[in-house]
Short mmCIF file of C-alpha atoms in Angstrom, two decimals:
data_model
loop_
_atom_site.label_atom_id
_atom_site.label_comp_id
_atom_site.label_asym_id
_atom_site.label_seq_id
_atom_site.Cartn_x
_atom_site.Cartn_y
_atom_site.Cartn_z
CA UNK A 1 22.14 -37.02 -149.76
CA UNK A 2 22.20 -34.59 -146.86
CA UNK A 3 22.33 -35.89 -143.33
CA UNK A 4 18.95 -35.43 -141.66
CA UNK A 5 20.60 -35.50 -138.25
CA UNK A 6 20.20 -37.63 -135.20
CA UNK A 7 16.71 -37.90 -133.74
CA UNK A 8 17.72 -39.62 -130.49
CA UNK A 9 20.80 -39.31 -128.33
CA UNK A 10 22.49 -42.48 -127.12
CA UNK A 11 21.12 -42.05 -123.59
CA UNK A 12 17.54 -41.51 -124.81
CA UNK A 13 17.81 -44.54 -127.07
CA UNK A 14 19.08 -46.71 -124.22
CA UNK A 15 16.25 -45.57 -121.93
CA UNK A 16 13.64 -46.31 -124.63
CA UNK A 17 15.03 -49.78 -125.28
CA UNK A 18 15.17 -50.58 -121.56
CA UNK A 19 11.62 -49.26 -120.99
CA UNK A 20 10.11 -51.27 -123.84
CA UNK A 21 12.07 -54.36 -122.84
CA UNK A 22 10.92 -54.08 -119.21
CA UNK A 23 7.29 -53.91 -120.36
CA UNK A 24 7.21 -56.33 -123.28
CA UNK A 25 9.48 -59.15 -122.08
CA UNK A 26 7.35 -59.91 -118.97
CA UNK A 27 4.18 -59.82 -121.10
CA UNK A 28 5.70 -62.20 -123.62
CA UNK A 29 6.86 -64.43 -120.75
CA UNK A 30 3.38 -64.45 -119.19
CA UNK A 31 1.64 -65.55 -122.38
CA UNK A 32 4.28 -68.19 -123.14
CA UNK A 33 3.87 -69.51 -119.57
CA UNK A 34 0.07 -69.74 -119.99
CA UNK A 35 0.47 -71.69 -123.23
CA UNK A 36 3.19 -73.93 -121.73
CA UNK A 37 1.16 -74.60 -118.56
CA UNK A 38 -1.89 -75.69 -120.56
CA UNK A 39 0.21 -78.06 -122.63
CA UNK A 40 1.89 -79.43 -119.50
CA UNK A 41 -1.51 -80.19 -117.95
CA UNK A 42 -2.72 -81.87 -121.13
CA UNK A 43 0.45 -83.99 -121.35
CA UNK A 44 0.24 -85.05 -117.69
CA UNK A 45 -3.42 -86.02 -118.05
CA UNK A 46 -2.73 -88.49 -120.86
CA UNK A 47 -1.81 -91.10 -118.24
CA UNK A 48 -4.68 -90.34 -115.83
CA UNK A 49 -7.03 -93.22 -115.06
CA UNK A 50 -10.75 -92.99 -115.82
CA UNK A 51 -13.88 -93.68 -113.86
CA UNK A 52 -17.53 -93.49 -114.86
CA UNK A 53 -19.47 -90.40 -113.88
CA UNK A 54 -22.96 -88.97 -114.18
CA UNK A 55 -23.85 -85.53 -115.53
CA UNK A 56 -25.80 -83.58 -112.90
CA UNK A 57 -26.30 -80.37 -114.87
CA UNK A 58 -25.28 -78.76 -118.14
CA UNK A 59 -25.83 -75.11 -118.96
CA UNK A 60 -24.45 -72.06 -120.68
CA UNK A 61 -23.21 -69.41 -118.27
CA UNK A 62 -23.07 -65.76 -119.25
CA UNK A 63 -20.12 -63.99 -117.63
CA UNK A 64 -19.37 -60.29 -117.63
CA UNK A 65 -15.84 -58.98 -117.56
CA UNK A 66 -14.30 -55.53 -117.61
CA UNK A 67 -13.45 -54.52 -121.16
CA UNK A 68 -11.30 -51.42 -121.42
CA UNK A 69 -13.00 -48.09 -121.97
CA UNK A 70 -16.15 -49.57 -123.45
CA UNK A 71 -17.26 -50.94 -120.10
CA UNK A 72 -18.06 -54.64 -120.02
CA UNK A 73 -18.05 -57.57 -122.38
CA UNK A 74 -20.16 -60.67 -122.07
CA UNK A 75 -19.07 -64.18 -122.94
CA UNK A 76 -20.89 -67.51 -122.99
CA UNK A 77 -19.18 -70.47 -121.30
CA UNK A 78 -20.23 -74.14 -121.21
CA UNK A 79 -20.71 -75.46 -117.66
CA UNK A 80 -21.10 -79.17 -116.91
CA UNK A 81 -21.36 -80.49 -113.35
CA UNK A 82 -20.80 -84.22 -112.85
CA UNK A 83 -20.19 -86.64 -110.02
CA UNK A 84 -17.89 -89.63 -109.92
CA UNK A 85 -16.35 -92.07 -107.47
CA UNK A 86 -12.70 -92.93 -106.84
CA UNK A 87 -11.69 -95.61 -104.30
CA UNK A 88 -15.08 -95.44 -102.59
CA UNK A 89 -15.13 -91.65 -102.22
CA UNK A 90 -17.60 -89.46 -104.15
CA UNK A 91 -16.44 -86.33 -105.93
CA UNK A 92 -18.13 -83.60 -107.92
CA UNK A 93 -16.40 -81.93 -110.83
CA UNK A 94 -17.19 -79.03 -113.08
CA UNK A 95 -14.24 -78.83 -115.48
CA UNK A 96 -14.79 -79.96 -119.02
CA UNK A 97 -11.18 -79.42 -120.09
CA UNK A 98 -8.14 -77.52 -118.88
CA UNK A 99 -9.45 -74.19 -120.05
CA UNK A 100 -12.65 -73.03 -121.58
CA UNK A 101 -12.87 -70.11 -123.93
CA UNK A 102 -15.96 -67.96 -123.79
CA UNK A 103 -17.54 -66.64 -126.96
CA UNK A 104 -19.68 -63.63 -127.70
CA UNK A 105 -22.57 -65.83 -128.82
CA UNK A 106 -24.01 -68.92 -127.13
CA UNK A 107 -23.77 -71.31 -130.11
CA UNK A 108 -20.35 -72.90 -129.40
CA UNK A 109 -21.13 -73.31 -125.69
CA UNK A 110 -24.50 -74.91 -126.52
CA UNK A 111 -22.80 -77.31 -128.92
CA UNK A 112 -20.33 -78.28 -126.19
CA UNK A 113 -22.96 -78.98 -123.51
CA UNK A 114 -25.12 -80.90 -126.00
CA UNK A 115 -22.52 -83.66 -125.76
CA UNK A 116 -23.26 -83.97 -122.02
CA UNK A 117 -27.01 -84.56 -121.44
CA UNK A 118 -28.20 -84.39 -117.83
CA UNK A 119 -28.33 -87.89 -116.33
CA UNK A 120 -25.97 -89.22 -119.01
CA UNK A 121 -22.91 -91.29 -118.26
CA UNK A 122 -19.49 -89.74 -118.90
CA UNK A 123 -15.92 -90.89 -118.71
CA UNK A 124 -14.08 -88.83 -116.07
CA UNK A 125 -10.30 -88.48 -116.23
CA UNK A 126 -8.89 -87.86 -112.74
CA UNK A 127 -5.50 -87.11 -111.26
CA UNK A 128 -4.46 -90.21 -109.28
CA UNK A 129 -2.53 -88.00 -106.82
CA UNK A 130 -5.54 -85.71 -106.30
CA UNK A 131 -8.81 -87.34 -107.45
CA UNK A 132 -10.71 -84.05 -106.98
CA UNK A 133 -8.70 -82.78 -109.97
CA UNK A 134 -10.73 -84.14 -112.88
CA UNK A 135 -11.79 -83.32 -116.43
CA UNK A 136 -14.08 -84.75 -119.07
CA UNK A 137 -11.76 -83.90 -121.96
CA UNK A 138 -7.97 -84.24 -121.84
CA UNK A 139 -7.29 -81.27 -124.03
CA UNK A 140 -7.04 -77.52 -123.95
CA UNK A 141 -8.85 -75.65 -126.68
CA UNK A 142 -6.46 -74.47 -129.32
CA UNK A 143 -6.03 -70.79 -128.80
CA UNK A 144 -4.07 -69.29 -131.66
CA UNK A 145 -5.01 -65.89 -130.24
CA UNK A 146 -2.42 -66.37 -127.47
CA UNK A 147 0.28 -67.16 -130.01
CA UNK A 148 -0.76 -64.11 -132.04
CA UNK A 149 -0.34 -61.96 -128.93
CA UNK A 150 3.15 -63.41 -128.32
CA UNK A 151 4.17 -62.80 -131.94
CA UNK A 152 2.82 -59.23 -131.95
CA UNK A 153 4.56 -58.40 -128.67
CA UNK A 154 7.85 -59.89 -129.86
CA UNK A 155 7.58 -58.04 -133.18
CA UNK A 156 6.83 -54.82 -131.30
CA UNK A 157 9.93 -55.29 -129.16
CA UNK A 158 12.17 -56.05 -132.13
CA UNK A 159 10.63 -53.23 -134.17
CA UNK A 160 11.11 -50.74 -131.36
CA UNK A 161 14.73 -51.72 -130.88
CA UNK A 162 15.39 -51.45 -134.64
CA UNK A 163 13.59 -48.11 -134.83
CA UNK A 164 15.55 -46.65 -131.93
CA UNK A 165 18.86 -47.93 -133.32
CA UNK A 166 18.09 -46.44 -136.74
CA UNK A 167 16.98 -43.13 -135.24
CA UNK A 168 20.08 -42.99 -133.06
CA UNK A 169 22.38 -43.63 -136.01
CA UNK A 170 20.47 -41.02 -137.99
CA UNK A 171 18.26 -41.36 -141.01
CA UNK A 172 21.04 -40.04 -143.21
CA UNK A 173 23.35 -42.89 -142.22
CA UNK A 174 20.60 -45.41 -142.99
CA UNK A 175 19.86 -43.88 -146.38
CA UNK A 176 23.56 -43.82 -147.18
CA UNK A 177 23.88 -47.54 -146.32
CA UNK A 178 20.86 -48.38 -148.51
CA UNK A 179 22.29 -46.28 -151.37
CA UNK A 180 25.65 -48.06 -151.14
CA UNK A 181 23.93 -51.45 -151.06
CA UNK A 182 21.87 -50.64 -154.14
CA UNK A 183 24.98 -49.43 -156.04
CA UNK A 184 26.72 -52.73 -155.36
CA UNK A 185 23.92 -54.77 -156.87
CA UNK A 186 24.79 -56.11 -160.32
CA UNK A 187 23.11 -54.23 -163.18
CA UNK A 188 20.57 -56.39 -164.88
#
């Protein structure tokens, strides 16, 4: 096999690896922090006391957000407003859980608010150190999408590093290593 030559010099390879690392590692760290923070909040809330509350309103809110080149996207979010009392002081809350995920259609949000009819009684979980910090559900919606992003970013980083290393060593060297490996396999 003829050597196909080096595609990257050592300096170019190092710059590419550093550039991709500087971009991808902070992104991976951000998404891991978001996931960790949600789980930390859920864990802390497991010991929060409860108090009865009353649902004041329940609706589906349509929110617009910037969406790349296509302009805007719209998502439907459940919104429940409730009041409750802790140690003689009245509070008003609007968090169902620790994070709500909007959807492109109203169905899931409507199903969520159906559990909270206006005027109905609810159990409110509140932070004893800050009673204004309250939720109706001590959970964060499972969001496998965040884990998928982390995995894709990590795979991109590893793939880029491997690609650059292979291209720096030269395709010929890689093909020669594969050829030698295959020759050492026992004949079957």
